């Protein structure tokens, strides 16, 4: 068996500790053992195949194919419990008698060390499957040099008459509980659960399963289970080819935390009766939290093609995009959008740009893609944009890049159903977003030229015909599995979705080579979209507004990996209740849309703006009206202060790399929080809850020239003088240097530093912020 090229780089420096390397285990014919043997006795040491290096040991019980040991060499901690184990891999098959195949079905097992490389091969065979009598599953495991990390590959041979639908591998079943666990997942921007076991196994209700699709909602192909008092577990793939896959965390009745990856093989490879994963899985241990996981992933990710082709890195984003100091996210006709933006720019004294929803002639979430003409008419819309441009205000407009309303005339007239995404059952599965009208939409397949041409034509009409400056492509950083054979792509797998999006973005730019071209923004974050999008909408800075208190907290996982490769914007942060689309049913309209919220939510507002600021996003203000400059003067002053500070720190907050935060102590304070929805209707759109949040927020940044900055925000209503500690090695500090402070009063030198630790203690007024730069002498 040829060792996969992705494993060949790991040379012989790592020792292999094995038991029975060349032996074969055979069992009586006809014996079938369930994949999960809950309550079975742990295997004896002689039954376990052990392999590894000094930093990491892996043990596999071959009879059932269980992963029984994942041991960190430095601490001796085994991540796997000794009972209630499960199969290392599962195959989802069609064309045979059984839909799922486990290693327990094999009657032969062999293991061997591969000569010349620090790798090991495990082979399960003789499955007694009539449709595939020569079926074999081969697993390769290699070890990183001097690191507690392993790389795994899997190949299936002799498929015969079987079709391989999915591979679940590796399956890390029944992880040991550790102190202060966190499950960190790069769901778009990133989030972590403080008590994942309790969320997965609720007191009332069945065990839960979370599954995140890549490329798409999972912006990076990794996750981490961390422990503040123990050792952390890292699971990732090194796929540079955009293949569809799903990462999952789940519970069973006897195992409250399990991890697995579900890979989706391309059927085109199966006629050769062999399939091999075209990338490796990375599994191992590390010290630290989600940030250390992000640093490890960044070391690989920023060397991939999508990073090299990043539009920000290559200077391809329109200049007005990089120069934007503040976004206004407003909805409706131009008087409520352009005029407030001009007023806010006048108050700020820096460029303001417009993120414009509900400009289109159709109802939101039901009438797509019948965007044209604008609801206020073409002439009025063009005139508004001309006024905006005269004041140097730019606008991107909303156009969902995959939805088509199934009750629109164009759905029928253009026979759009032919080009919609089909599920495995061959049917369109409608999506309903509008809770008032409940009218369905269908997702269109990015693999079809019809849909790409349709969308690109609409974007061109908006850019060239109406004069908009860019297109916001809603639901962009997501992909779907389509099973329509008439579309000409592989069914439910492969890379067709990203190839399709690449063609779509290229077509829009090719058709619009005037005015520096349109800016393309997309919803969410995703490494695969770095070469195609100028802006990524990262709304999780205000996650509580739409998710409430659900056990997850926002972390800038994606930003820690790719901040200097993308421009981020977006925030639900608003001083008002939600608006209501005038094209929705009138009977559901609230009495006072855009009513000012109670001032008790001001701390939440500052929290959302602070997160965006310290994590390097372009500030965004939702539902802004000019009366807020006087009626909510304090909150607006805070936003403008942060925007002006950011504009003086672009080497860090636009082009810089996010580093681990400084160490500081700040007891959490319970603050009122609002949860908002445009679909609340007559209920007013606001639900209230309380949440504990720190009042101090800080982040550390490194500029391209090596300078370090600490960004600090006090969201509280009283002054503070926090103590912030930086570690010279962790934060890449020079041996000695000077400290400069930038705040609302300007920039000045405030001290010097030397030694292994640097302690900063900036004085902050209420609702205040500053930037502390540390530069070498």
XYZ file of C-alpha atoms in Angstrom:
777
model
C 0.000 0.000 0.000
C 1.430 3.381 -1.032
C 1.767 5.755 1.896
C -0.233 8.950 1.250
C 2.040 11.832 0.239
C 0.599 14.003 3.008
C 2.208 11.661 5.554
C 5.600 11.213 3.886
C 6.961 14.454 5.331
C 7.144 12.955 8.817
C 10.487 11.213 8.873
C 11.991 8.536 11.039
C 12.959 10.675 14.028
C 9.825 9.606 15.925
C 9.937 6.138 17.476
C 7.067 3.693 17.059
C 5.935 1.679 20.047
C 3.897 -1.255 18.767
C 2.491 -4.534 19.914
C 1.904 -7.225 17.329
C 3.069 -5.083 14.406
C 3.162 -7.878 11.863
C 0.618 -10.179 13.428
C -2.866 -10.810 12.072
C -5.908 -11.311 14.245
C -8.533 -13.676 12.861
C -11.919 -14.535 14.255
C -14.574 -17.110 13.538
C -16.658 -16.528 10.413
C -20.015 -14.919 10.830
C -19.162 -13.095 14.047
C -20.629 -9.580 14.063
C -19.990 -7.290 17.019
C -21.839 -3.971 17.445
C -19.699 -0.878 16.881
C -20.471 0.499 20.355
C -20.063 -2.065 23.146
C -21.490 -0.035 26.020
C -20.466 -1.471 29.334
C -17.995 -3.998 27.870
C -14.820 -4.728 29.784
C -11.735 -2.757 28.768
C -9.241 -4.640 26.601
C -6.182 -6.189 28.201
C -2.805 -4.578 27.435
C -1.815 -7.484 25.162
C -4.825 -6.826 22.912
C -3.948 -3.196 22.239
C -1.818 -2.049 19.307
C 0.237 0.846 20.648
C 2.162 3.334 18.590
C 3.509 6.819 19.063
C 6.475 8.922 20.015
C 7.688 10.361 23.295
C 5.044 13.083 23.169
C 1.912 11.111 22.200
C 0.789 7.487 22.411
C -2.168 5.969 20.579
C -3.694 2.618 21.459
C -6.173 0.727 19.292
C -8.007 -2.439 20.237
C -8.205 -4.238 16.863
C -10.980 -6.761 17.580
C -13.644 -4.048 17.778
C -11.607 -1.271 16.215
C -11.825 0.915 19.293
C -9.568 3.875 19.989
C -8.708 3.115 23.625
C -5.684 5.327 24.251
C -4.844 8.878 23.279
C -2.161 9.650 25.847
C -0.314 12.926 26.268
C 3.331 12.047 26.858
C 4.145 14.948 29.160
C 1.348 14.322 31.648
C 0.342 10.712 31.045
C -3.268 11.817 30.631
C -5.381 9.456 28.535
C -8.161 11.404 26.823
C -10.213 8.217 26.380
C -12.199 6.552 29.141
C -11.773 2.809 29.560
C -15.413 1.797 29.050
C -18.287 2.602 26.694
C -15.977 2.903 23.721
C -16.797 3.011 20.019
C -15.459 2.235 16.570
C -12.534 4.270 15.256
C -14.208 4.440 11.832
C -17.544 3.778 10.166
C -18.402 3.525 6.468
C -21.781 4.597 5.129
C -22.499 2.337 2.151
C -25.172 1.631 -0.404
C -25.493 -1.308 -2.760
C -25.110 -3.928 -0.064
C -27.099 -5.548 2.710
C -25.875 -3.213 5.475
C -25.907 0.599 5.332
C -23.078 1.031 7.873
C -19.899 -1.007 8.174
C -17.751 -1.057 11.325
C -14.342 -2.595 12.052
C -16.059 -5.144 14.284
C -17.371 -6.838 11.128
C -13.838 -7.615 9.891
C -12.530 -11.124 10.512
C -8.907 -10.216 9.800
C -6.707 -7.490 11.175
C -3.055 -6.725 10.521
C -0.746 -3.969 11.627
C 2.740 -3.079 10.559
C 5.291 -0.320 10.830
C 6.072 1.242 7.477
C 9.786 1.204 6.769
C 11.591 4.429 6.059
C 8.974 6.679 7.636
C 7.629 7.249 11.134
C 4.238 5.810 10.289
C 2.084 2.798 10.950
C -0.542 0.969 8.912
C -3.604 -0.832 10.288
C -5.621 -3.051 7.950
C -9.096 -4.488 8.515
C -10.282 -7.027 5.923
C -12.395 -10.130 5.251
C -15.724 -8.481 6.045
C -17.815 -11.246 4.494
C -19.695 -8.698 2.367
C -21.138 -10.390 -0.720
C -21.108 -7.216 -2.846
C -17.430 -6.540 -2.003
C -15.587 -9.759 -1.115
C -12.143 -8.061 -1.283
C -13.068 -5.057 0.815
C -10.268 -3.641 2.957
C -9.964 -0.563 5.160
C -6.459 0.781 5.663
C -5.609 3.388 8.277
C -2.272 5.190 8.339
C -0.980 7.014 11.385
C 2.147 9.185 11.413
C 3.583 11.394 14.136
C 4.877 14.926 14.025
C 8.499 15.302 15.031
C 8.851 16.273 18.699
C 5.159 17.192 18.922
C 2.180 15.475 20.596
C 0.360 15.385 17.264
C -0.545 12.546 14.919
C -1.712 12.542 11.297
C -4.228 10.026 10.084
C -5.189 8.791 6.635
C -7.760 6.250 5.508
C -8.229 4.286 2.289
C -10.988 1.872 1.273
C -10.124 -0.797 -1.291
C -12.134 -3.462 -3.082
C -15.458 -1.626 -2.978
C -16.834 -3.871 -5.696
C -20.545 -3.203 -6.063
C -20.720 -0.881 -3.071
C -21.010 2.898 -3.213
C -19.236 4.811 -0.495
C -21.498 7.558 0.817
C -19.516 8.833 3.814
C -16.622 7.977 6.116
C -16.787 8.774 9.817
C -13.157 8.981 10.864
C -11.605 9.285 13.309
C -14.225 8.745 15.967
C -12.922 9.804 19.387
C -15.445 8.178 21.692
C -16.050 8.843 25.389
C -13.548 11.547 26.234
C -12.450 11.795 29.859
C -13.837 14.775 31.774
C -11.258 17.346 32.873
C -11.360 20.525 34.970
C -12.796 23.705 33.425
C -13.519 22.221 30.005
C -14.343 24.361 26.988
C -15.345 23.197 23.529
C -14.044 25.758 21.017
C -15.511 25.630 17.517
C -14.838 28.062 14.632
C -18.490 28.514 13.742
C -17.909 31.467 11.411
C -16.192 33.947 13.761
C -15.959 31.401 16.556
C -17.683 30.282 19.743
C -17.020 28.110 22.764
C -19.180 26.263 25.248
C -18.194 26.488 28.896
C -19.969 23.262 29.824
C -20.298 21.167 26.678
C -21.225 17.943 28.451
C -24.232 19.521 30.147
C -25.390 21.030 26.858
C -25.000 17.734 25.018
C -26.748 15.728 27.742
C -29.556 17.950 29.040
C -31.399 16.911 32.177
C -34.601 16.834 30.176
C -34.449 15.523 26.655
C -32.343 13.081 24.655
C -28.575 13.288 24.052
C -27.688 15.941 21.511
C -25.539 16.021 18.396
C -23.898 19.156 16.983
C -22.655 18.986 13.417
C -20.849 21.781 11.575
C -20.464 21.800 7.812
C -17.205 22.704 6.038
C -16.676 24.714 3.942
C -19.431 26.846 5.354
C -20.654 27.466 8.862
C -17.405 25.860 10.034
C -14.965 28.526 8.887
C -11.837 26.538 9.782
C -11.460 22.767 9.640
C -10.653 22.234 13.307
C -12.025 22.237 16.828
C -10.509 22.002 20.294
C -11.584 20.594 23.643
C -9.580 22.589 26.160
C -9.005 22.309 29.886
C -7.742 25.078 32.141
C -6.429 22.577 34.669
C -5.388 19.763 32.349
C -4.318 19.102 28.799
C -6.274 20.050 25.670
C -7.315 17.967 22.654
C -6.988 19.186 19.038
C -8.815 17.743 16.023
C -8.343 19.133 12.505
C -7.920 18.393 8.808
C -5.239 19.750 6.479
C -7.445 19.826 3.390
C -6.401 22.550 0.938
C -8.894 21.399 -1.693
C -12.289 22.588 -0.302
C -13.747 19.081 0.085
C -17.090 18.796 1.880
C -16.946 17.402 5.388
C -18.674 17.749 8.756
C -17.155 18.019 12.225
C -19.373 16.744 15.025
C -19.590 16.660 18.814
C -22.250 14.415 20.282
C -23.424 12.509 23.325
C -24.931 9.058 23.733
C -26.721 7.552 26.692
C -23.407 6.183 28.005
C -20.807 8.622 26.656
C -21.407 12.307 27.278
C -18.772 13.752 24.921
C -17.594 12.281 21.624
C -15.961 13.799 18.547
C -15.863 12.692 14.919
C -15.381 13.929 11.359
C -17.729 12.839 8.586
C -16.004 12.908 5.202
C -17.954 12.891 1.915
C -16.078 10.963 -0.779
C -16.439 11.860 -4.430
C -18.280 9.026 -6.229
C -16.157 9.560 -9.336
C -13.260 7.829 -7.618
C -15.278 4.749 -6.720
C -15.377 2.911 -10.095
C -11.726 2.062 -9.449
C -13.008 0.246 -6.328
C -10.728 2.373 -4.195
C -11.061 5.632 -2.333
C -8.426 7.438 -0.279
C -8.954 10.596 1.729
C -7.096 13.324 -0.201
C -5.922 14.976 3.014
C -4.879 14.050 6.546
C -6.680 14.314 9.864
C -4.655 15.831 12.703
C -5.273 14.582 16.242
C -3.273 15.279 19.364
C -2.755 17.267 22.543
C -1.565 20.756 23.417
C -1.322 23.147 26.341
C -3.592 26.136 26.472
C -6.980 27.332 25.345
C -8.689 28.117 22.031
C -6.073 30.741 21.193
C -3.236 28.218 21.237
C -5.366 25.981 18.984
C -5.793 28.928 16.614
C -2.045 29.588 16.615
C -1.374 25.984 15.663
C -3.935 26.110 12.873
C -2.607 29.458 11.618
C 0.887 27.996 11.153
C -0.564 25.655 8.516
C -3.436 27.736 7.157
C -1.568 30.896 6.207
C 0.630 28.835 3.880
C -2.342 27.655 1.815
C -3.521 28.984 -1.543
C -6.526 30.865 -0.150
C -4.246 32.902 2.130
C -1.772 33.641 -0.658
C -4.689 34.788 -2.850
C -6.353 36.899 -0.130
C -7.742 40.103 -1.605
C -6.590 42.168 1.378
C -3.071 40.737 1.278
C -2.809 41.416 -2.444
C -4.194 44.941 -2.272
C -7.243 44.062 -4.374
C -10.007 45.378 -2.118
C -11.378 48.742 -3.305
C -9.662 51.628 -1.537
C -12.927 52.990 -0.165
C -13.495 49.652 1.598
C -10.167 49.713 3.441
C -10.654 53.410 4.232
C -14.118 52.971 5.763
C -14.043 54.089 9.401
C -17.665 53.253 10.268
C -20.585 51.412 8.681
C -24.240 52.377 8.957
C -26.528 49.360 8.615
C -29.935 50.753 7.744
C -32.964 49.451 5.875
C -35.640 50.820 3.599
C -35.890 53.764 1.208
C -32.987 56.182 0.766
C -34.171 59.013 3.082
C -33.740 56.661 6.048
C -30.387 55.367 4.809
C -28.283 57.895 2.906
C -29.197 61.022 4.873
C -28.355 59.475 8.281
C -25.036 58.203 6.893
C -24.071 61.667 5.671
C -24.987 63.136 9.061
C -22.943 60.526 10.911
C -19.940 61.099 8.646
C -20.170 64.809 9.401
C -20.102 64.053 13.140
C -17.281 61.531 12.852
C -15.039 63.401 10.465
C -13.991 60.125 8.801
C -15.397 57.996 5.929
C -18.747 56.353 6.614
C -20.154 53.643 4.331
C -23.641 52.179 4.022
C -24.749 48.577 4.448
C -28.188 48.761 2.816
C -31.042 46.280 3.289
C -34.627 46.478 2.030
C -33.741 48.708 -0.920
C -35.130 46.122 -3.309
C -38.549 45.968 -4.903
C -39.482 42.624 -3.346
C -40.353 41.677 0.215
C -37.420 40.561 2.339
C -36.930 36.794 2.682
C -39.791 35.924 0.324
C -39.445 37.732 -3.015
C -35.805 37.044 -3.911
C -34.296 37.397 -6.502
C -36.786 39.965 -7.838
C -34.669 42.825 -6.486
C -35.223 45.210 -9.385
C -36.479 47.828 -9.679
C -35.741 49.451 -6.284
C -38.827 49.946 -4.142
C -38.555 53.746 -4.356
C -38.066 53.698 -8.136
C -34.916 53.793 -10.248
C -34.711 57.565 -10.605
C -35.000 58.292 -6.880
C -32.586 55.488 -6.019
C -29.939 56.693 -8.487
C -30.322 60.264 -7.278
C -29.819 59.157 -3.665
C -26.619 57.348 -4.583
C -25.365 60.373 -6.493
C -25.952 62.472 -3.384
C -24.087 59.886 -1.301
C -21.139 59.882 -3.697
C -21.037 63.680 -3.657
C -20.442 63.385 0.093
C -17.942 60.515 -0.362
C -20.336 57.966 1.131
C -20.327 54.502 -0.497
C -23.029 51.831 -0.342
C -23.250 48.064 -0.666
C -26.696 46.570 -1.169
C -28.272 43.327 -0.036
C -28.627 40.478 -2.570
C -28.976 36.937 -1.223
C -26.610 34.746 -3.221
C -28.571 31.518 -3.035
C -32.305 31.999 -2.248
C -35.190 32.076 -4.723
C -38.737 32.658 -3.505
C -40.861 29.694 -4.575
C -44.033 31.805 -4.855
C -42.530 34.462 -7.141
C -43.507 34.772 -10.775
C -39.891 34.318 -11.849
C -39.693 30.949 -10.061
C -42.335 29.634 -12.417
C -41.497 31.633 -15.519
C -37.800 30.723 -15.486
C -38.362 27.141 -14.362
C -35.927 27.798 -11.533
C -36.745 24.504 -9.799
C -34.467 22.705 -12.265
C -31.452 24.491 -10.820
C -32.305 24.371 -7.125
C -30.415 22.269 -4.600
C -31.854 18.762 -4.319
C -31.493 16.654 -1.194
C -30.482 12.987 -1.233
C -34.132 12.077 -1.810
C -34.073 14.091 -5.027
C -36.460 16.735 -3.699
C -36.229 20.458 -2.990
C -36.416 21.112 0.729
C -38.001 24.569 1.109
C -36.593 27.047 3.615
C -38.969 29.392 5.433
C -37.463 32.488 7.026
C -40.390 34.927 7.072
C -42.521 33.966 10.057
C -45.324 36.322 9.059
C -46.098 35.178 5.524
C -44.425 31.756 5.906
C -43.655 31.775 2.180
C -40.994 29.248 1.145
C -37.654 29.822 -0.545
C -35.363 27.343 -2.282
C -31.579 27.305 -2.235
C -30.104 27.488 -5.724
C -27.170 25.295 -6.675
C -23.886 27.140 -7.056
C -22.726 24.343 -9.328
C -25.128 25.423 -12.095
C -24.226 27.999 -14.721
C -27.872 29.105 -14.813
C -27.842 30.388 -11.248
C -24.397 31.961 -11.535
C -25.472 33.813 -14.689
C -28.741 34.918 -13.068
C -27.058 36.331 -9.979
C -24.148 37.947 -11.845
C -26.609 39.679 -14.179
C -28.526 41.112 -11.216
C -25.310 42.296 -9.572
C -24.228 43.960 -12.797
C -27.581 45.697 -13.159
C -27.250 47.077 -9.623
C -23.619 48.184 -10.038
C -23.669 49.535 -13.585
C -27.324 50.431 -13.912
C -28.082 51.887 -10.490
C -24.657 53.007 -9.314
C -24.252 50.967 -6.122
C -20.684 50.481 -4.944
C -20.853 46.831 -3.994
C -22.962 43.766 -3.357
C -23.570 42.106 -0.023
C -23.937 38.397 -0.841
C -26.039 37.047 1.992
C -25.382 33.420 3.042
C -22.133 33.535 1.058
C -19.858 31.689 3.480
C -21.883 28.510 3.352
C -22.142 25.541 1.021
C -24.747 22.869 0.485
C -24.687 19.262 -0.665
C -26.721 18.862 -3.860
C -27.756 15.502 -5.309
C -29.245 16.535 -8.659
C -27.500 14.500 -11.397
C -28.737 16.940 -14.055
C -26.442 19.644 -12.656
C -23.306 17.864 -13.806
C -21.445 17.911 -10.492
C -20.563 15.103 -8.105
C -23.531 14.163 -5.955
C -23.414 15.421 -2.386
C -19.631 15.694 -2.276
C -16.597 17.141 -3.988
C -15.526 20.747 -4.483
C -18.129 22.004 -6.953
C -19.663 24.573 -4.607
C -16.461 26.525 -4.061
C -15.498 26.200 -7.728
C -18.927 27.608 -8.552
C -18.572 30.537 -6.154
C -15.141 31.288 -7.590
C -16.691 31.483 -11.070
C -19.542 33.657 -9.803
C -17.268 36.209 -8.120
C -14.989 36.267 -11.169
C -17.959 36.836 -13.498
C -19.251 39.766 -11.437
C -15.854 41.437 -11.452
C -15.258 40.686 -15.130
C -18.559 42.299 -16.100
C -17.959 45.402 -13.989
C -14.472 46.732 -14.646
C -15.401 50.338 -13.991
C -15.179 52.553 -10.873
C -12.524 50.194 -9.448
C -15.080 47.384 -9.622
C -17.728 46.342 -7.107
C -16.878 45.455 -3.547
C -18.135 41.965 -2.728
C -19.100 41.257 0.862
C -20.398 37.994 2.276
C -22.158 36.766 5.375
C -19.972 34.965 7.865
C -16.304 34.011 7.815
C -14.648 31.257 5.815
C -11.071 30.589 4.789
C -12.153 29.253 1.388
C -13.707 32.639 0.509
C -10.600 34.755 1.241
C -9.662 35.037 -2.473
C -13.195 36.028 -3.482
C -14.652 38.420 -0.877
C -13.481 41.923 -0.003
C -15.448 41.972 3.260
C -16.739 39.381 5.702
C -19.765 40.125 7.884
C -18.980 38.925 11.420
C -22.082 39.438 13.556
C -21.130 37.233 16.498
C -19.767 40.271 18.317
C -23.456 40.835 19.101
C -24.450 37.184 19.368
C -26.749 37.705 22.321
C -29.026 39.896 20.184
C -30.109 36.876 18.129
C -29.158 33.813 20.218
C -29.810 34.917 23.769
C -28.121 32.963 26.559
C -27.623 29.492 25.048
C -24.431 28.296 26.741
C -22.064 29.514 24.009
C -19.834 32.581 24.097
C -18.217 34.384 21.165
C -14.473 34.044 20.581
C -12.478 35.545 17.685
C -11.223 32.134 16.531
C -11.234 33.006 12.825
C -9.726 36.440 13.451
C -6.858 34.896 15.423
C -5.981 32.874 12.329
C -6.803 35.230 9.452
C -7.295 38.810 10.669
C -4.506 40.156 8.473
C -5.984 38.327 5.472
C -9.537 39.716 5.515
C -11.594 42.803 6.328
C -14.338 42.244 8.888
C -17.374 44.377 9.615
C -20.864 44.042 11.041
C -22.732 44.347 14.316
C -26.350 44.052 15.396
C -25.513 46.726 17.955
C -28.504 49.052 17.877
C -30.112 51.698 20.055
C -33.591 50.933 18.718
C -36.133 48.178 18.399
C -36.048 46.374 15.038
C -37.553 47.867 11.865
C -40.418 46.290 9.921
C -40.458 45.776 6.154
C -43.304 47.786 4.652
C -43.840 44.980 2.125
C -44.646 42.459 4.847
C -48.254 41.893 5.996
C -49.474 45.061 7.686
C -51.384 43.178 10.388
C -48.139 42.025 12.029
C -46.417 45.417 12.085
C -45.315 46.710 15.521
C -46.826 49.945 16.754
C -43.449 51.693 17.007
C -40.743 50.199 14.814
C -37.317 51.705 15.504
C -38.419 52.912 18.940
C -35.458 53.841 21.107
C -34.523 51.065 23.546
C -34.402 51.568 27.286
C -31.127 53.122 28.442
C -30.527 50.125 30.690
C -29.214 48.297 27.603
C -26.446 50.864 27.082
C -23.798 48.588 28.602
C -24.718 45.815 26.182
C -24.404 48.327 23.339
C -20.911 49.299 24.505
C -19.981 45.629 24.968
C -20.837 44.865 21.341
C -18.926 47.861 20.046
C -15.948 47.027 22.290
C -15.732 43.458 21.032
C -15.678 44.623 17.416
C -13.051 47.230 18.244
C -10.581 45.085 20.170
C -10.946 42.204 17.683
C -10.104 44.364 14.707
C -13.397 44.856 12.889
C -14.637 47.951 11.096
C -17.230 49.455 13.487
C -20.870 49.082 12.481
C -23.949 50.832 13.830
C -27.360 49.331 13.071
C -30.627 51.258 12.709
C -29.055 54.692 13.079
C -31.279 57.759 12.988
C -30.014 61.325 13.275
C -32.024 61.961 16.460
C -29.710 59.524 18.246
C -26.900 62.100 18.052
C -28.782 64.109 20.660
C -31.146 61.633 22.343
C -28.439 58.994 22.801
C -25.435 61.300 22.794
C -23.367 59.289 25.291
C -23.702 56.006 23.384
C -22.949 57.707 20.059
C -19.917 59.456 21.554
C -18.581 56.037 22.573
C -18.978 54.647 19.039
C -17.317 57.680 17.467
C -14.460 57.515 19.977
C -13.720 53.903 19.052
C -13.959 54.627 15.330
C -11.473 57.499 15.606
C -9.090 55.415 17.703
C -9.236 52.552 15.228
C -8.438 54.917 12.358
C -5.162 55.770 14.137
C -4.232 52.128 14.617
C -4.744 50.529 11.189
C -1.309 48.825 11.188
C -2.756 46.744 14.028
C -6.540 46.743 13.653
C -6.664 46.363 9.865
C -3.363 44.795 8.830
C -2.177 43.342 12.132
C -2.053 39.878 13.689
C -4.094 39.129 16.789
C -1.962 37.824 19.671
C -3.023 36.282 22.997
C -4.698 38.852 25.240
C -2.805 40.362 28.159
C -3.404 38.898 31.578
C -5.750 40.948 33.705
C -8.350 40.491 36.424
C -11.851 41.862 36.073
C -14.762 40.452 37.982
C -17.810 39.907 35.819
C -20.804 42.155 36.327
C -24.418 41.218 35.674
C -25.848 43.477 32.979
C -29.257 43.659 31.268
C -29.244 42.208 27.752
C -31.764 42.531 24.932
C -32.566 39.865 22.370
C -34.018 41.339 19.186
C -35.704 40.010 16.077
C -37.157 41.655 12.989
C -39.762 38.880 13.132
C -41.143 39.762 16.551
C -43.812 41.943 14.947
C -46.376 43.347 17.349
C -44.502 41.891 20.312
C -42.107 44.780 19.870
C -39.044 42.761 18.968
C -37.279 42.903 22.369
C -36.807 40.155 24.944
C -34.773 40.802 28.056
C -32.375 38.654 30.088
C -29.302 39.143 32.271
C -25.738 38.007 31.680
C -22.426 38.261 33.529
C -19.841 40.165 31.517
C -16.507 41.797 32.366
C -16.401 45.569 32.082
C -12.782 45.577 30.904
C -11.933 44.276 27.441
C -8.435 44.083 25.998
C -6.541 42.481 23.121
C -2.927 42.391 21.952
C -1.846 43.037 18.363
C 1.342 42.831 16.308
C 1.905 45.073 13.295
C 3.819 43.942 10.231
C 6.861 45.924 11.408
C 6.878 43.966 14.682
C 5.446 46.693 16.908
C 3.040 45.546 19.614
C -0.134 47.291 20.743
C -2.579 46.604 23.562
C -6.121 47.802 22.880
C -8.103 48.488 26.064
C -11.775 49.399 26.570
C -13.788 50.171 29.693
C -17.478 49.602 28.959
C -18.493 50.455 32.510
C -20.018 53.634 33.901
C -17.158 54.316 36.372
C -13.424 54.959 35.888
C -10.848 52.196 36.297
C -7.082 51.680 36.196
C -6.624 48.012 35.264
C -3.370 46.105 35.639
C -2.407 44.389 32.372
C 0.532 41.991 32.147
C 2.375 41.003 28.973
C 4.871 38.162 28.674
C 7.947 39.035 26.636
C 8.108 35.705 24.817
C 4.397 35.107 24.309
C 3.760 38.626 23.065
C 6.938 38.976 20.955
C 8.270 41.959 22.897
C 11.776 43.380 22.510
C 14.076 43.401 25.524
C 13.557 47.128 26.087
C 11.434 49.830 24.573
C 9.074 52.741 25.014
C 5.324 52.887 25.601
C 3.063 55.304 23.726
C -0.580 55.927 24.567
C -3.198 56.974 22.024
C -6.613 58.108 23.228
C -9.162 60.829 22.542
C -6.646 63.522 23.517
C -3.946 62.355 21.105
C -0.713 60.319 21.193
C 2.058 60.673 23.762
C 4.853 58.689 25.360
C 3.910 57.413 28.815
C 6.788 55.200 29.856
C 9.346 52.530 29.035
C 9.593 48.785 29.540
C 12.223 46.115 30.128
C 12.399 42.584 31.467
C 10.485 39.332 31.047
C 7.127 40.840 32.024
C 5.651 44.189 31.156
C 2.948 45.653 33.386
C 0.640 48.338 32.041
C -1.829 50.261 34.176
C -3.726 52.769 32.017
C -6.209 55.132 33.623
C -9.570 54.902 31.885
C -12.574 57.129 32.362
C -16.090 55.699 32.198
C -16.919 54.358 28.710
C -13.343 54.984 27.632
C -10.649 53.359 25.509
C -6.990 53.692 24.646
C -4.241 52.035 22.646
C -0.850 51.339 24.215
C 1.960 50.792 21.707
C 5.194 49.059 22.712
C 8.123 49.690 20.389
C 11.807 48.884 20.613
C 14.203 51.697 21.529
